[in-house]
Short mmCIF file of C-alpha atoms in Angstrom, two decimals:
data_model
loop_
_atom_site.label_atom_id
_atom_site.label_comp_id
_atom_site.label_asym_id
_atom_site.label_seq_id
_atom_site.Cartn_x
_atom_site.Cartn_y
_atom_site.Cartn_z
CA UNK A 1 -36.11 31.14 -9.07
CA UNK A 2 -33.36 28.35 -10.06
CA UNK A 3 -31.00 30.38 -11.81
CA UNK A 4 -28.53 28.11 -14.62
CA UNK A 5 -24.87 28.63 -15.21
CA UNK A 6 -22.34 27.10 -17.45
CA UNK A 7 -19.79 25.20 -16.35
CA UNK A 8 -16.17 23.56 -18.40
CA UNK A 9 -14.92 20.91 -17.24
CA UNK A 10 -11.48 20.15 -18.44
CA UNK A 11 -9.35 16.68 -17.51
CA UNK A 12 -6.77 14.48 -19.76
CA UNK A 13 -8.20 11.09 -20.32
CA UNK A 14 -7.52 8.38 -18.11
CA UNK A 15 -9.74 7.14 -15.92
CA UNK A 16 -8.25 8.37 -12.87
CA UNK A 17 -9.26 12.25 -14.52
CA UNK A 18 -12.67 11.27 -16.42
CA UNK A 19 -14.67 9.63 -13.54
CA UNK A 20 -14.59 12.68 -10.93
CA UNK A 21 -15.13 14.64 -13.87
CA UNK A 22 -18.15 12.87 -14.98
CA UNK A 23 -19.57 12.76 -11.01
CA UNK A 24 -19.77 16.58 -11.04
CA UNK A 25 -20.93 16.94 -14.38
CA UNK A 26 -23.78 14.55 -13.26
CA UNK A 27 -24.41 16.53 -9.48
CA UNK A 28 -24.34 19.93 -11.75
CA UNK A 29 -26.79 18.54 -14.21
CA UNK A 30 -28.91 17.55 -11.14
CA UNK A 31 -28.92 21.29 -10.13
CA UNK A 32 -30.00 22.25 -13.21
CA UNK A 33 -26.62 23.59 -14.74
CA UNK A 34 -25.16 23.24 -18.34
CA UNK A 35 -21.95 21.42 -18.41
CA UNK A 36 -19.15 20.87 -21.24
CA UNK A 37 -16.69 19.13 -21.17
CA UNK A 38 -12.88 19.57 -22.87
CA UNK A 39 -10.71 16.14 -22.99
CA UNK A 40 -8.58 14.51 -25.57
CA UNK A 41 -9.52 11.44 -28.17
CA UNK A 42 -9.50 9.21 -25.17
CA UNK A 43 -11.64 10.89 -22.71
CA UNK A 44 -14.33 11.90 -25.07
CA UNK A 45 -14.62 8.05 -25.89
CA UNK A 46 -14.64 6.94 -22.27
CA UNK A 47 -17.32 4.30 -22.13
CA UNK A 48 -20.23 4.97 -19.89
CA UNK A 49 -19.29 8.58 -18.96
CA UNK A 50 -20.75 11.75 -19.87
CA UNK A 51 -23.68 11.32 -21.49
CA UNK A 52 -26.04 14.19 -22.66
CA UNK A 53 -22.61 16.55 -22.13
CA UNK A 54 -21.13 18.23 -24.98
CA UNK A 55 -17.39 17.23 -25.94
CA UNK A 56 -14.58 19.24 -27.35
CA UNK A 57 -11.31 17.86 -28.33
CA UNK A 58 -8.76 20.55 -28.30
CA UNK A 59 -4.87 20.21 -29.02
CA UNK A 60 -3.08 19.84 -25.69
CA UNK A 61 0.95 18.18 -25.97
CA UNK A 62 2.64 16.61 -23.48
CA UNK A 63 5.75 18.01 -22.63
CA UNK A 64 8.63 15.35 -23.01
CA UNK A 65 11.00 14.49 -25.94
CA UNK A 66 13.41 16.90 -25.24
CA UNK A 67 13.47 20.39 -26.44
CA UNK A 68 11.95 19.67 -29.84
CA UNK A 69 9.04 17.91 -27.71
CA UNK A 70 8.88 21.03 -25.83
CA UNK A 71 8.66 23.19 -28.42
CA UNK A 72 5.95 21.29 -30.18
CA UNK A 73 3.82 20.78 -27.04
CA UNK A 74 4.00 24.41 -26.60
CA UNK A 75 2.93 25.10 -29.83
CA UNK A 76 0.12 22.43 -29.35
CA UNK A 77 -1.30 24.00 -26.05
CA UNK A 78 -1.04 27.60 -27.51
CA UNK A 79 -3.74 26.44 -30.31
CA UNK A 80 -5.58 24.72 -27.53
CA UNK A 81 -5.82 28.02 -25.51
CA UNK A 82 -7.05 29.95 -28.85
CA UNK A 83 -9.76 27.37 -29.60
CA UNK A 84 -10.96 27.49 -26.47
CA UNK A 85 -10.91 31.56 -25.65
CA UNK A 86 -13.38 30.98 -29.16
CA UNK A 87 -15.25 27.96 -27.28
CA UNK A 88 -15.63 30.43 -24.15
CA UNK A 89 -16.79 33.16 -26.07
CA UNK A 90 -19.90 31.11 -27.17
CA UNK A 91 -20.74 29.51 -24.13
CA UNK A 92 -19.75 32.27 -21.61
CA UNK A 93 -18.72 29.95 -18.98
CA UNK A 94 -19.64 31.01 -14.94
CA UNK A 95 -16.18 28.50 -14.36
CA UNK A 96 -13.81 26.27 -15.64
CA UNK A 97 -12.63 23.37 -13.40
CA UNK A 98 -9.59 21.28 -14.13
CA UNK A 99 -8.95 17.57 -13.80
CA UNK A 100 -5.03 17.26 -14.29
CA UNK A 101 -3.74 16.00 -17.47
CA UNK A 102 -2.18 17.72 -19.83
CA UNK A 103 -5.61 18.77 -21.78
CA UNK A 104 -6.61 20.33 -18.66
CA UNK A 105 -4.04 23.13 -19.35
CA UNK A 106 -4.77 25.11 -22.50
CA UNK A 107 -8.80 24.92 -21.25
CA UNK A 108 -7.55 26.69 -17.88
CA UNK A 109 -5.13 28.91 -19.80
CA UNK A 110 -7.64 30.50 -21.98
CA UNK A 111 -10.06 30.85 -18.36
CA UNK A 112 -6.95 32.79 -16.77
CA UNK A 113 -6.93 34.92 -20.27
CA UNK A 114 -11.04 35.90 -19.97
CA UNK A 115 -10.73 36.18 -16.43
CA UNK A 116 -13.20 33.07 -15.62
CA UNK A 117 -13.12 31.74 -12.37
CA UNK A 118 -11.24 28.55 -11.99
CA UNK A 119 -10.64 25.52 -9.95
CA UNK A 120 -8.95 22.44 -10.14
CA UNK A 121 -9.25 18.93 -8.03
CA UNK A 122 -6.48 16.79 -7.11
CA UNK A 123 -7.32 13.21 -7.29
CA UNK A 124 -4.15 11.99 -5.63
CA UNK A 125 -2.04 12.03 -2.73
CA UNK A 126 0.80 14.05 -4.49
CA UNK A 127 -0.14 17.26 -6.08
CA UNK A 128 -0.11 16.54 -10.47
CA UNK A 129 2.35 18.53 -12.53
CA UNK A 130 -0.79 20.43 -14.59
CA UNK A 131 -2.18 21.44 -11.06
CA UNK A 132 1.21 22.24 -9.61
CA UNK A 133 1.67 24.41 -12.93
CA UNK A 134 -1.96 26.11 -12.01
CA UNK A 135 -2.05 26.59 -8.56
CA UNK A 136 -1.30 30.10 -8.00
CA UNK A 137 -3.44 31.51 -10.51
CA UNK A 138 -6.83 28.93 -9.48
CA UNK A 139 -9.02 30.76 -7.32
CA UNK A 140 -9.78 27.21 -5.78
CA UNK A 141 -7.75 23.47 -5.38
CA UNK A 142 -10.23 21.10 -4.30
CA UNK A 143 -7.90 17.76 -2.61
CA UNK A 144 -9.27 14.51 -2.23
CA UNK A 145 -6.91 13.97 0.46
CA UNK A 146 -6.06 15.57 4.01
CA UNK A 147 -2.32 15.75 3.04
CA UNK A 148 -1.12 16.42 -0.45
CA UNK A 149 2.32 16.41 -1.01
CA UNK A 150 3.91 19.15 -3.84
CA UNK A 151 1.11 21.84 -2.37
CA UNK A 152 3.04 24.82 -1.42
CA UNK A 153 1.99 26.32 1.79
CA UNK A 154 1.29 29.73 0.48
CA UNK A 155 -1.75 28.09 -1.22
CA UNK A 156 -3.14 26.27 1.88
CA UNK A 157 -5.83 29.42 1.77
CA UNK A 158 -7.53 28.47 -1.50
CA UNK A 159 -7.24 24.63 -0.34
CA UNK A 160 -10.76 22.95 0.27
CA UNK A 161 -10.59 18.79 1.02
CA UNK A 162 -13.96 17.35 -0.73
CA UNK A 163 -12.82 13.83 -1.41
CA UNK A 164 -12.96 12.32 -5.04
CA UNK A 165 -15.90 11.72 -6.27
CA UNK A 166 -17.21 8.62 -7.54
CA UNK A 167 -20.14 7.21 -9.59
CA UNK A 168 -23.29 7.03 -8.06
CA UNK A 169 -23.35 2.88 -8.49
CA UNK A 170 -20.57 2.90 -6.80
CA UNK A 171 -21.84 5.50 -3.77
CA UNK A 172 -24.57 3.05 -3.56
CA UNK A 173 -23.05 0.42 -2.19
CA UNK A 174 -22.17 2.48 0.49
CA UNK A 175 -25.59 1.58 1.93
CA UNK A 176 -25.39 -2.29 1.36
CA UNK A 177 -23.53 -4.27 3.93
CA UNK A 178 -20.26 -6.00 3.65
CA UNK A 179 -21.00 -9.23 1.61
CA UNK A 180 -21.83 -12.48 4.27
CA UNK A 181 -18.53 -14.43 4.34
CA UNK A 182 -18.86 -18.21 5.78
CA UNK A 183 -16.07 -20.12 6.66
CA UNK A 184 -17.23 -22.68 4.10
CA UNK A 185 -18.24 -20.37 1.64
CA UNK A 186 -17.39 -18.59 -1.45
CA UNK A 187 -14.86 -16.53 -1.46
CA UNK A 188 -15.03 -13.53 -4.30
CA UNK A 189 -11.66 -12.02 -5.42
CA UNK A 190 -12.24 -9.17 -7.45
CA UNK A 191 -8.30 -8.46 -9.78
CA UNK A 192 -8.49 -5.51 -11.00
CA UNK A 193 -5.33 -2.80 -12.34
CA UNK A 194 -7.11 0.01 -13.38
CA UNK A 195 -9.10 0.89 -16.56
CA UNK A 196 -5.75 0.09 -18.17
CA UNK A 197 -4.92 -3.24 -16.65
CA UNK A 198 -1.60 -4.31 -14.83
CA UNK A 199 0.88 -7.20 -16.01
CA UNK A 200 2.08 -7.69 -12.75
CA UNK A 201 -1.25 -8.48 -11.52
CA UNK A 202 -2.28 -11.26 -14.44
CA UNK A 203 1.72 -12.90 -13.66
CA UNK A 204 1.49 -12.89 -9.93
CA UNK A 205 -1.82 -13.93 -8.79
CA UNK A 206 -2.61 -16.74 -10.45
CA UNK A 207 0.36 -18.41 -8.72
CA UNK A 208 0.14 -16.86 -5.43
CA UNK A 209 -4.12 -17.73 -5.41
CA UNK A 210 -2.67 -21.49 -6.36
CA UNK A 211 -0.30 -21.24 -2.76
CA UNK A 212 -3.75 -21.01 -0.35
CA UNK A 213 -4.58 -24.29 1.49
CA UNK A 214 -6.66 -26.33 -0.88
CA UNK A 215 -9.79 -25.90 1.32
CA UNK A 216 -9.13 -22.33 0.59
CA UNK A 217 -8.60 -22.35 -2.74
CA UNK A 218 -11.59 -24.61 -4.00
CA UNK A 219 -13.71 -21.64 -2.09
CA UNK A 220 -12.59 -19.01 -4.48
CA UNK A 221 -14.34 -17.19 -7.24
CA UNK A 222 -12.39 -14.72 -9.15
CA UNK A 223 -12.87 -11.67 -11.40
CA UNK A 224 -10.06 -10.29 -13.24
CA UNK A 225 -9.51 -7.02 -15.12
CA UNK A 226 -6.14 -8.14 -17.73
CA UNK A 227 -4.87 -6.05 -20.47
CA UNK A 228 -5.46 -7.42 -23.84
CA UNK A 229 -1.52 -9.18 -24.45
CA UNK A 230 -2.27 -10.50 -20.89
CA UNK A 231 -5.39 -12.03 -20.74
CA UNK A 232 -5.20 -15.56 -22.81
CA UNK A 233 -1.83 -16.77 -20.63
CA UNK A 234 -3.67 -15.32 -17.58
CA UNK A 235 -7.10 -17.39 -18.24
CA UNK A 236 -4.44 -20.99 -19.13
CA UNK A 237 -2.97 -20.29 -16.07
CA UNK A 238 -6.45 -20.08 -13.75
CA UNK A 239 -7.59 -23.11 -15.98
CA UNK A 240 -4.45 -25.12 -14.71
CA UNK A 241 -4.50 -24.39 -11.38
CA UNK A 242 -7.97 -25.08 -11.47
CA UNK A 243 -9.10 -21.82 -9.41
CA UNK A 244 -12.72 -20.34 -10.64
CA UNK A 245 -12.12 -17.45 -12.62
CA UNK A 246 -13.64 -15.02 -15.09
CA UNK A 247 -12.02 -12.81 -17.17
CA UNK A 248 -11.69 -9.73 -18.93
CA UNK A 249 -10.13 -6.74 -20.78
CA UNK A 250 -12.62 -4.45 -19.64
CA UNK A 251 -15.46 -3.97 -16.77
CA UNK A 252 -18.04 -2.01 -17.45
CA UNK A 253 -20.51 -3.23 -14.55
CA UNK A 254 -17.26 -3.05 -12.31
CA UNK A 255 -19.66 -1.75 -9.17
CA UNK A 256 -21.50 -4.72 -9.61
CA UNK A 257 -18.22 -6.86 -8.96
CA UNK A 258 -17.50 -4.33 -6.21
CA UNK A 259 -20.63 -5.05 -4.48
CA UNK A 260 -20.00 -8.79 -3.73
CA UNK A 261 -16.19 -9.13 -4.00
CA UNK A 262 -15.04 -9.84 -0.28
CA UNK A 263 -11.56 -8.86 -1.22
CA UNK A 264 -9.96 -6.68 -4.08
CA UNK A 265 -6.19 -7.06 -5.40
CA UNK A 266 -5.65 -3.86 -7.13
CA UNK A 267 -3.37 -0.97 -8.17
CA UNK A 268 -3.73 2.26 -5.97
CA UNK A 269 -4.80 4.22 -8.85
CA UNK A 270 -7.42 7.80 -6.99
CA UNK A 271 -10.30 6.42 -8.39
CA UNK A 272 -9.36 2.84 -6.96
CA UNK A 273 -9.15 4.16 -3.48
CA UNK A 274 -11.61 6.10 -4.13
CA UNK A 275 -14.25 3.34 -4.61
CA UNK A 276 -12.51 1.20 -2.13
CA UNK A 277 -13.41 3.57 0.26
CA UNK A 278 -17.09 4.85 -0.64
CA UNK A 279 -17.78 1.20 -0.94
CA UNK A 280 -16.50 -0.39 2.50
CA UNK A 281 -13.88 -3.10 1.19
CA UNK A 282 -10.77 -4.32 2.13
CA UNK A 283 -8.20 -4.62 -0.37
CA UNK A 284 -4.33 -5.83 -1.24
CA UNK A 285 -2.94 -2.61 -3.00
CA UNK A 286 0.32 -2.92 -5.45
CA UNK A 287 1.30 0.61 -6.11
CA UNK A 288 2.53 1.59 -9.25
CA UNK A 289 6.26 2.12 -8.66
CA UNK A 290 6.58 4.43 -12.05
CA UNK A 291 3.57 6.52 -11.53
CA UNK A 292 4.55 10.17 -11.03
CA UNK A 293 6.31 11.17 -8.16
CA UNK A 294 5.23 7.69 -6.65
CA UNK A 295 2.23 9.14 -5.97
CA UNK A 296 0.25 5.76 -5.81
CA UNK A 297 2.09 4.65 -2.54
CA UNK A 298 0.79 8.07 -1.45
CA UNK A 299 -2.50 7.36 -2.19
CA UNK A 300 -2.63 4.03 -0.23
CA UNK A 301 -1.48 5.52 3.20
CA UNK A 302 -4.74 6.06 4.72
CA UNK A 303 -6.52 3.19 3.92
CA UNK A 304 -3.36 1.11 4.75
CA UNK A 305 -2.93 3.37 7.88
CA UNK A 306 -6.68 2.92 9.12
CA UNK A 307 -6.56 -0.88 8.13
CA UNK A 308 -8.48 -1.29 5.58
CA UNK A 309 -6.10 -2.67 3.32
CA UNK A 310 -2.38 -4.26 3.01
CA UNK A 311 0.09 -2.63 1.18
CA UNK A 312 2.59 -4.51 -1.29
CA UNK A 313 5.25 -3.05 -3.10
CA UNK A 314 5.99 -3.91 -6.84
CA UNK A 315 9.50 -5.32 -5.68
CA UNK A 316 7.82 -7.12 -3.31
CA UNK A 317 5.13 -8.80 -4.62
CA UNK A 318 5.48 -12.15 -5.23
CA UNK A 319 3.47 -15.59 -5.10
CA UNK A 320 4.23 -15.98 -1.78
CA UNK A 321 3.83 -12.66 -0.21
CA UNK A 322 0.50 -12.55 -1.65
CA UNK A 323 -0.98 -15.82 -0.39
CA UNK A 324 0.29 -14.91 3.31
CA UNK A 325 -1.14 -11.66 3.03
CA UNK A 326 -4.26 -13.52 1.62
CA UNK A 327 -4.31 -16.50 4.21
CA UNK A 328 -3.97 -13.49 6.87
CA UNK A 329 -7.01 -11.88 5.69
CA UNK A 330 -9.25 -14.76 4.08
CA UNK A 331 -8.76 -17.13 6.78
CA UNK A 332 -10.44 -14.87 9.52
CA UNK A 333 -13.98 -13.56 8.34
CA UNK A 334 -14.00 -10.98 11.22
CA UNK A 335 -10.66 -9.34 10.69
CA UNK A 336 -11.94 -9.56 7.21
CA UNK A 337 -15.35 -7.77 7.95
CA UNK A 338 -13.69 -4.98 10.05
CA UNK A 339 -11.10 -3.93 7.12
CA UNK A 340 -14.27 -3.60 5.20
CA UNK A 341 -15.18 -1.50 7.86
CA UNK A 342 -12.12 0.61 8.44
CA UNK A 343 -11.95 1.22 4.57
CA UNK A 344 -15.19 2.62 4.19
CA UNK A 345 -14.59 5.17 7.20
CA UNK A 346 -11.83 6.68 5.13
CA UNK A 347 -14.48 7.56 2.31
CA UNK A 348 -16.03 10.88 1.68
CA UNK A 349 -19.56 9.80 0.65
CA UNK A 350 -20.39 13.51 -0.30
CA UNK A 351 -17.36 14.37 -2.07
CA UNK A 352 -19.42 15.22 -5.75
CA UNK A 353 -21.85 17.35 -3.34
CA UNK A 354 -19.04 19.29 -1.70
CA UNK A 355 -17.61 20.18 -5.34
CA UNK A 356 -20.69 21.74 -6.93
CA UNK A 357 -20.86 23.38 -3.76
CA UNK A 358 -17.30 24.88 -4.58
CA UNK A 359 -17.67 25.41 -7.56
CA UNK A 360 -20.92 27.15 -7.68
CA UNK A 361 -19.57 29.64 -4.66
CA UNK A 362 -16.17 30.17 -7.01
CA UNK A 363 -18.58 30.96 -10.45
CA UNK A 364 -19.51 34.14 -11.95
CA UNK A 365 -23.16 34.72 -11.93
CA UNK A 366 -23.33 37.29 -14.50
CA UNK A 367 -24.03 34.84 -16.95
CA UNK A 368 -27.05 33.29 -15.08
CA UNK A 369 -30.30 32.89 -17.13
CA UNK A 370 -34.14 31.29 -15.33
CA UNK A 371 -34.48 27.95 -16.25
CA UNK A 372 -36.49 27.49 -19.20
CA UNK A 373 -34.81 30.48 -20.80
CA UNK A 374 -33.31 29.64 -24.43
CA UNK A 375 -29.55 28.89 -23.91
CA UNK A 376 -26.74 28.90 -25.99
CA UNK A 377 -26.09 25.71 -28.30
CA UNK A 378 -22.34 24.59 -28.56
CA UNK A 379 -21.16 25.30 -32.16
CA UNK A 380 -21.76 22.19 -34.35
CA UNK A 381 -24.00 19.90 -31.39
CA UNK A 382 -22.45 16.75 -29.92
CA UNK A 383 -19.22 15.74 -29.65
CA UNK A 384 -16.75 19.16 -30.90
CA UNK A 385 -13.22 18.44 -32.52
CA UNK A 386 -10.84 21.26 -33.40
CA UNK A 387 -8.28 20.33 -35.26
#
């Protein structure tokens, strides 16, 4: 008989936290499990994530400012852990896994207090401060890459490499082949910094796009992610140079872009690689140089490594080193076609799969009940804010 558990699901709010998240929530659900999930104002408003899934919004500071920041984010994350040591006591969770992000924390502090079994996944190259802060008292780290940097040795035996996972419209495209590119064809250029944007993107491709031999440049067709102070310059600009180009602050049918673009120019955000990788395409990556510990130029090394994409730093990316990089790639379809190749054998297609298999071996099943079986209803319904 298929037994159910309950699962938490903790993870600050960025993108980079919420989509994994959301891909196990969604392979649990498929198994039949409950799942809730604990976030911040941002992650519980994350568009197109976590339906049907129960939110909770519990205090969780970040700790900068100083010691009176300190102080107050400790205060903040103690009230977290009490609200949710009251959540758990209601829902009677079989495990609690952690995203990173500083919401993560009080939800896996009250687990370590009522002895729950807990796990965290590291999205990125570089071991996150929440998970560093964690990792000897998780009785699993799931990585998404072979080498993390900041992962102590001594905890290489609770250390499991699943991959990140990623949406299934995205995992589709995994079975679709690379996108036809003629040498007199259209050319798609998918721009795209993250669910936040990036300036540097919006200021530096327009101009380096408008560098490409003209028989290039009339081929192209270009998407483009901007942030909101960005976006009207970025679209005069395209208009001016008269390169094809659509624009916006926000792509919700993003695998859809994925699926024809023959080339991304993006950050190296986890989820970015990610879906470069599940997806099979080749890609310029600009790291973001203030990102934690650098961890984006982490993230980039195997894809760059294995070919599948060209690595540019900030300092470094300019106009013209993005149009020879471009003219290097575009120019040749087959070089093109085999760093869509290369990309997509650094992906791990069943990284969602390998998680809920974690997670269910790591999860107490004292609290199973038959399918079927009344089950406990979160206090309130919907979406749960404790103030």
């Amino acid at each position: 008989m298929t037994r159910v558990r309950q699962f938490v699901l903790a993870a600050g709010g960025t993108g980079g936290h919420m989509v994994p998240a959301a891909a196990l929530a969604e392979e649990l659900k498929r198994r039949g499990h409950r799942v809730d999930l604990i976030s911040d104002e941002r992650g519980v408003r994350f568009p197109g994530l976590f339906e049907g899934v129960e939110t909770h919004v519990l205090p969780a500071g970040r700790v900068q400012g100083g010691p009176i920041g300190w102080y107050r984010a400790g205060r903040a994350m103690w009230a977290g852990r009490a609200q949710a040591i009251e959540l758990y006591r209601e829902l009677k969770p079989a495990a609690v896994i952690g995203f990173g992000g500083y919401p993560a924390l009080p939800a896996l502090m009250a687990a370590f207090n009522q002895d729950i079994p807990t796990a965290v996944h590291e999205q990125n190259a570089v071991l996150g401060r929440v998970n560093r802060l964690v990792a000897g008292k998780v009785d699993a780290i799931a990585t998404s890459y072979g080498k993390v940097e900041r992962l102590a040795d001594k905890y290489r035996d609770k250390v499991t490499l699943t991959g990140n996972p990623v949406r299934d419209e995205v995992l589709a495209l995994r079975d679709k082949p690379y996108p036809l590119l003629e040498e007199d064809g259209i050319f798609r250029v998918l721009v795209t910094g993250g669910s936040q944007g990036a300036s540097v993107l919006s200021s530096v491709v327009p101009d380096g796009l408008a560098m490409l031999p003209v028989q290039f440049r009339r081929r192209l067709q270009v998407t483009h992610q901007a942030r909101v102070e960005d976006i009207e310059k970025a679209r005069a600009k395209y208009a001016e140079l008269q390169i094809a180009a659509d624009l916006a602050t926000y792509l919700p049918d993003l695998p859809d872009h994925l699926a024809w673009a023959h080339l991304v120019i993006a950050r190296a955000g986890a989820s970015t690689i990610a879906e470069l990788t599940a997806a099979g395409r080749p890609a310029i990556l600009v790291p973001l140089p203030t990102a934690t510990d650098d961890h984006q130029t982490d993230n980039a090394r195997e894809i760059a490594e294995a070919g599948g994409a060209r690595v540019i730093a900030q300092s470094q990316f300019t106009p013209v080193e993005l149009a020879k990089q471009m003219q290097k790639l575009g120019l040749d379809p087959e070089a093109l076609t085999n760093a869509a190749a290369r990309a997509r054998s650094c992906g791990h297609p069943d990284a969602a799969r390998d998680l809920a298999d974690l997670v269910e071996n790591i999860s107490n099943p004292a609290g199973d009940m038959p399918v079927g079986e009344a089950q406990p209803e979160t206090p309130g319904g919907g979406k749960v804010a404790y103030a």
